[in-house]
XYZ file of N, CA and C in Angstrom:
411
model
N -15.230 -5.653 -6.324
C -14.392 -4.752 -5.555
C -13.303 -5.468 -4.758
N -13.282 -6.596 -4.139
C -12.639 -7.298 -3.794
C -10.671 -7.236 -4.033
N -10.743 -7.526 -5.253
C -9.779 -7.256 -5.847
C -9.051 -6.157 -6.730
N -10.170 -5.150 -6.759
C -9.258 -3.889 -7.079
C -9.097 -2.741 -5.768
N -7.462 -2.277 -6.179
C -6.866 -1.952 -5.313
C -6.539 -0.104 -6.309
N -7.510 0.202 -6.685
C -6.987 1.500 -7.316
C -7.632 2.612 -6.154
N -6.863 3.400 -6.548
C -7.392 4.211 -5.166
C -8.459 5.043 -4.788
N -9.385 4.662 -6.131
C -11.168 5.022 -6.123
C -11.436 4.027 -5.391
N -10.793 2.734 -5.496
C -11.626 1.914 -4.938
C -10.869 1.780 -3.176
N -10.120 2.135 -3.101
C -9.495 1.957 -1.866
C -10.199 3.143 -0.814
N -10.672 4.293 -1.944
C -11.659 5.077 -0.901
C -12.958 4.747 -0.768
N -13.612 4.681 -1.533
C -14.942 3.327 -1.290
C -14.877 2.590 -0.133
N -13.196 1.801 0.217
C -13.398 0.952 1.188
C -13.289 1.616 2.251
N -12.703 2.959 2.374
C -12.743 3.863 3.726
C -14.110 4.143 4.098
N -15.324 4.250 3.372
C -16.651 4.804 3.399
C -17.000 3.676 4.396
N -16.430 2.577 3.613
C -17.339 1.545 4.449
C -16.800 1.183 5.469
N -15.832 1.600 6.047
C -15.078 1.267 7.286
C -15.470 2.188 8.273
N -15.698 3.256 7.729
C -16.603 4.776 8.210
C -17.762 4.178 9.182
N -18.672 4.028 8.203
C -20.278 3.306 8.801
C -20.228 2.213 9.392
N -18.872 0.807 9.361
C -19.054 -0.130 10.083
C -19.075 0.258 11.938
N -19.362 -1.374 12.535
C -18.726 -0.427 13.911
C -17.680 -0.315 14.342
N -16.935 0.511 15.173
C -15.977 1.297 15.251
C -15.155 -0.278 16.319
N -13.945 -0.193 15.808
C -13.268 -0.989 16.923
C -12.330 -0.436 18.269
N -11.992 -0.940 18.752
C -11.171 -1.832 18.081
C -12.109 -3.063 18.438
N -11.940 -4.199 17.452
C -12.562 -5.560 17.429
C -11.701 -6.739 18.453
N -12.248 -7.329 19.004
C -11.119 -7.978 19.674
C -12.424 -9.847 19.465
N -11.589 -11.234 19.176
C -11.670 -12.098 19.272
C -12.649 -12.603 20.741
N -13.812 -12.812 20.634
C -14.185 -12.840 22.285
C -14.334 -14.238 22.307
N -15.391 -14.506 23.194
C -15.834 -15.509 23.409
C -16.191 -16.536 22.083
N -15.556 -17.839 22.118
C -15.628 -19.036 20.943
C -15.197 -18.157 19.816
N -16.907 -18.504 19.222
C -16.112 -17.681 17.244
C -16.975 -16.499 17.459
N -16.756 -15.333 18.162
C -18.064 -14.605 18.212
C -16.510 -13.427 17.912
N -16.896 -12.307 17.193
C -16.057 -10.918 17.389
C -17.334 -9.788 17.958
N -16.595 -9.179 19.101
C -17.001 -8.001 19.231
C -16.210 -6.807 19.573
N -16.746 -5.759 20.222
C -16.544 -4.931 20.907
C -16.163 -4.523 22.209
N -14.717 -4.214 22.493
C -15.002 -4.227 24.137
C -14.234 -3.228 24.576
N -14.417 -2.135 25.841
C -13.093 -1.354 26.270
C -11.595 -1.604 26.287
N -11.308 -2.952 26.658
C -10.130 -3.116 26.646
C -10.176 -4.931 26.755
N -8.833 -5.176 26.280
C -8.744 -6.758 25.309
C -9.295 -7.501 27.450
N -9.167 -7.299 27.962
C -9.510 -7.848 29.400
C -11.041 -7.604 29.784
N -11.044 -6.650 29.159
C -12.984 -6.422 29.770
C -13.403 -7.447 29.185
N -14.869 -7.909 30.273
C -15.194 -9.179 30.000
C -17.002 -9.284 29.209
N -17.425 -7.845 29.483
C -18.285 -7.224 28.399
C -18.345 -6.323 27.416
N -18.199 -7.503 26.174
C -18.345 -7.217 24.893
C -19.605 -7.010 24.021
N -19.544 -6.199 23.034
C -20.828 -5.723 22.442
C -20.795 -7.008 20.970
N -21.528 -8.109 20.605
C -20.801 -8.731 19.604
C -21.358 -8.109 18.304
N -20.097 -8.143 17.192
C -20.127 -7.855 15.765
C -20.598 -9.065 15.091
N -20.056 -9.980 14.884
C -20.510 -11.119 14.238
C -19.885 -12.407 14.927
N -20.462 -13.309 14.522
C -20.756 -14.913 15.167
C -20.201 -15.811 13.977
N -18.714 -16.488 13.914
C -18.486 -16.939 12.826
C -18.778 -18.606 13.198
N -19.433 -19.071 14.239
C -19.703 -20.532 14.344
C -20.787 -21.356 13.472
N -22.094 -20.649 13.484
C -23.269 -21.353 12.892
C -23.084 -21.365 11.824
N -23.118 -22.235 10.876
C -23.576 -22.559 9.661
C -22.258 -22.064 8.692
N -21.087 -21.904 9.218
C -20.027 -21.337 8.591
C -18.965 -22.298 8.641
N -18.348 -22.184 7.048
C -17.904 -23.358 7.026
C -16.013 -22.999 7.143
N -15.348 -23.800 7.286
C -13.783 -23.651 7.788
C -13.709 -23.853 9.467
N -12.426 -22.724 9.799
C -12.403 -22.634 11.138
C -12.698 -21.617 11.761
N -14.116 -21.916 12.505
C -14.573 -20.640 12.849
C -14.052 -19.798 13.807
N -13.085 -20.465 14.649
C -11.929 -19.646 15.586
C -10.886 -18.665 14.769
N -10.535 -19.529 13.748
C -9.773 -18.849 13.004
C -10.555 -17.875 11.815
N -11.355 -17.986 11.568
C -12.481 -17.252 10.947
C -12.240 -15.831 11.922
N -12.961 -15.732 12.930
C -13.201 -14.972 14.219
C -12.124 -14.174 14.512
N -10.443 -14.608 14.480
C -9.487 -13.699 14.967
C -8.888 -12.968 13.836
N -8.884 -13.614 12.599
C -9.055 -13.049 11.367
C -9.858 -11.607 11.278
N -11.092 -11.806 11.782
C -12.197 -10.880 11.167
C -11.661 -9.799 12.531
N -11.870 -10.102 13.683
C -11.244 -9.134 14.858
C -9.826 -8.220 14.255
N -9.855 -9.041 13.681
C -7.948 -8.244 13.336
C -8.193 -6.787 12.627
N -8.789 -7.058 11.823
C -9.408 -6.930 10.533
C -10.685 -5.568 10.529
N -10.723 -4.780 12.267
C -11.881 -4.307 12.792
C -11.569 -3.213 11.121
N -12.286 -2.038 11.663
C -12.426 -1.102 10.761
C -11.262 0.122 11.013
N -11.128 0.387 11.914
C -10.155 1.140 12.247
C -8.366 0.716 11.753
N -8.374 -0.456 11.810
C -7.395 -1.171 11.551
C -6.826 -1.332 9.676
N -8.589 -1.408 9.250
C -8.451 -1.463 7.561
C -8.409 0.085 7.367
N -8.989 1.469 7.553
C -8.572 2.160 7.630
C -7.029 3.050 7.722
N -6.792 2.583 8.634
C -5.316 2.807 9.215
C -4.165 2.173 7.822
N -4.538 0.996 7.383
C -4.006 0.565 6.310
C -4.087 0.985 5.171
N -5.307 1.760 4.298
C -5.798 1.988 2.838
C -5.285 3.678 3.329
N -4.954 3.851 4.285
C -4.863 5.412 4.274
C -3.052 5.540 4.193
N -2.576 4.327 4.967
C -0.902 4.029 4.742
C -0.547 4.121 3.096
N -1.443 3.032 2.632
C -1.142 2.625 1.488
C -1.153 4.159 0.156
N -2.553 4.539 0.523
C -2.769 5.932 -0.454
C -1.188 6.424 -0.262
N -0.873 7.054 1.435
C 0.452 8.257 1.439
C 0.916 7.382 1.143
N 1.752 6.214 0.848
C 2.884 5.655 0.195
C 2.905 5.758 -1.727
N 1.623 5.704 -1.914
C 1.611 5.990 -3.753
C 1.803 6.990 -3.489
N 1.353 8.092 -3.354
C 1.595 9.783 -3.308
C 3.055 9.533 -3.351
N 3.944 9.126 -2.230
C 5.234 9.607 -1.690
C 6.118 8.878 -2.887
N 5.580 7.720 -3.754
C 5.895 6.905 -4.662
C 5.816 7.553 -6.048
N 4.330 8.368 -6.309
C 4.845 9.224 -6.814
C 5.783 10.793 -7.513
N 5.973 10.990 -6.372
C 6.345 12.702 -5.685
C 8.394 12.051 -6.035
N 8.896 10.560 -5.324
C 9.811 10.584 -5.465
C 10.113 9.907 -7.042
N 9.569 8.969 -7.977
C 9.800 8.581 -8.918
C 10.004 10.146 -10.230
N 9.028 11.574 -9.814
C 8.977 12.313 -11.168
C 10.553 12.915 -10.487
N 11.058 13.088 -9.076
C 12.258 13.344 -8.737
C 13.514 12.643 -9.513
N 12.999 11.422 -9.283
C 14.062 10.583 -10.227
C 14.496 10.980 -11.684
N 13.571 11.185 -12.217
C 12.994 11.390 -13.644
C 13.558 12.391 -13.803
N 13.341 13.733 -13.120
C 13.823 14.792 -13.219
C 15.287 14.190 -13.290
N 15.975 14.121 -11.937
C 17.290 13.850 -11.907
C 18.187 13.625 -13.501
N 17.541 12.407 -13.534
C 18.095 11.624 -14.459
C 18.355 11.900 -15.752
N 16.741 12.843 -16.066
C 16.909 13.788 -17.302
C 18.109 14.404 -17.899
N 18.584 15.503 -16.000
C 19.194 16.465 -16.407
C 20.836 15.636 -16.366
N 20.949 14.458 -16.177
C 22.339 13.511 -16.207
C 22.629 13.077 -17.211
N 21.618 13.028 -18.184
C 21.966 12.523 -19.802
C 21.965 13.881 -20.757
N 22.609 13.571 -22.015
C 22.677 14.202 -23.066
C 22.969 13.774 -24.443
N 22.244 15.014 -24.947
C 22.109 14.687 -25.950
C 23.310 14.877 -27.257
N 24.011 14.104 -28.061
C 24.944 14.264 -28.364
C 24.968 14.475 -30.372
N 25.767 15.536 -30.379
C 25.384 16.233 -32.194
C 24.795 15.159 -32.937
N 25.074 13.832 -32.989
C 25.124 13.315 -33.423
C 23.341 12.430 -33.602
N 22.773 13.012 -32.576
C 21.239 12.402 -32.311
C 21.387 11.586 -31.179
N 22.608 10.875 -30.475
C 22.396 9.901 -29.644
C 22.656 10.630 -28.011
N 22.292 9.820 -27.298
C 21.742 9.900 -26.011
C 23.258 9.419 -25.161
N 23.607 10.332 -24.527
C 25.209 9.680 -23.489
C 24.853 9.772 -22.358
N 24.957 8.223 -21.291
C 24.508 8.303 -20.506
C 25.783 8.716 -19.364
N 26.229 8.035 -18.333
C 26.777 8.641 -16.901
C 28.183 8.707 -17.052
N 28.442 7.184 -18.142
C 29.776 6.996 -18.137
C 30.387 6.986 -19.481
N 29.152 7.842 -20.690
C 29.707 8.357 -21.796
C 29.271 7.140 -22.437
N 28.245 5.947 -22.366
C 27.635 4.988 -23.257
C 26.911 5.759 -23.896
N 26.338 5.311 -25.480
C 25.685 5.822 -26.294
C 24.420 5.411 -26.046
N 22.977 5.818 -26.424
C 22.145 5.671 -26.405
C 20.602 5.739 -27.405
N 20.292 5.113 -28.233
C 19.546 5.704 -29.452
C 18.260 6.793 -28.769
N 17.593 6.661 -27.733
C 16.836 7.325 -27.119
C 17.008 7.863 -25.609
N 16.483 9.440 -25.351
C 16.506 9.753 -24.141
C 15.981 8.971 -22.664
N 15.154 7.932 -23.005
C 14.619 7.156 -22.394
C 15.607 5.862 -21.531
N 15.699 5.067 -22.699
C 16.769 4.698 -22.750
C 18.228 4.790 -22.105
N 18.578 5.760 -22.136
C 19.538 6.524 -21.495
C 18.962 6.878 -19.670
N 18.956 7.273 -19.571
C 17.881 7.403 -18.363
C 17.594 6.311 -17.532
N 16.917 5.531 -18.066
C 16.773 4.053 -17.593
C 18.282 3.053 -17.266
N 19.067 3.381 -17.938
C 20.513 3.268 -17.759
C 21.139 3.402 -16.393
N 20.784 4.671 -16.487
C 21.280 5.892 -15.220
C 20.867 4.863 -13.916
N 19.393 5.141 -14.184
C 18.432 4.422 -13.201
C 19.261 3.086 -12.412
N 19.137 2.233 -13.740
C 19.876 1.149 -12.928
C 20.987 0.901 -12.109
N 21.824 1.692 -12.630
C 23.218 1.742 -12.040
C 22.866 2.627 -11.181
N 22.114 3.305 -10.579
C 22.315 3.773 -8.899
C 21.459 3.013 -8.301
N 20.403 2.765 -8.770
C 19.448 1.403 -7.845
C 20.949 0.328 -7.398
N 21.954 -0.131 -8.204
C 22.459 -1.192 -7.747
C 23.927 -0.254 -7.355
N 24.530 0.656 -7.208
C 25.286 1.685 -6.752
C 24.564 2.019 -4.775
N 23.091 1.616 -4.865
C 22.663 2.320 -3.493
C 22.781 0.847 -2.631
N 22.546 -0.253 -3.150
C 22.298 -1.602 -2.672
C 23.684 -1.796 -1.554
């Protein structure tokens, strides 16, 4: 799971961010992460202990993993989902667009914006595409 990022698996990782404990996580004392009202309160509930028997830097281990609370990975896999949605919602826009900008010409071929020929509607389209991607730049 580690490495897949499809968005079955990106809700999986919300489940488990669900049941972890709730942060916010803050870096406490040495390599220890816990829990605390606010980054100044000086009693913390601890999550995990990255010093014993752990190998690297366990400070840096520790502010890593604080960063990292659950609320925080949450907040992120739920960004990420509405950005595919909004990624997809504007790309079939495109598509649409672009469709209705080409034509098809007696001849079987595809004319794209500025009257280039095209053997396929696709093709043509993808044309379109480019030249306003670098038209918007």
């Amino acid at each position: 799971m580690p490495n897949n990022r499809s968005d079955a698996a990106l809700r999986e990782r919300l489940k488990l961010a669900e049941k972890a404990t709730q942060g916010p996580w803050y870096h406490t004392l040495a390599a220890i992460v816990g829990t605390k009202k606010s980054p100044e309160d000086n009693d913390a509930t601890c999550i995990c202990s990255t010093e014993w028997g752990c190998s690297g830097d366990s400070q840096a281990n520790a502010a890593y993993i604080a960063a990292s609370s659950p609320d925080v990975v949450r907040a992120d896999i739920e960004e990420i989902l509405r950005l595919r949605g909004e990624n997809k919602l504007l790309n079939s826009m495109v598509m649409s667009f672009a469709g209705k900008a080409v034509h098809e010409t007696v001849g079987g071929w595809w004319t794209g914006w500025k009257g280039e020929k095209f053997l396929t509607k696709k093709a043509a389209i993808m044309s379109l595409i480019v030249k306003v991607k670098s038209e918007l730049k």
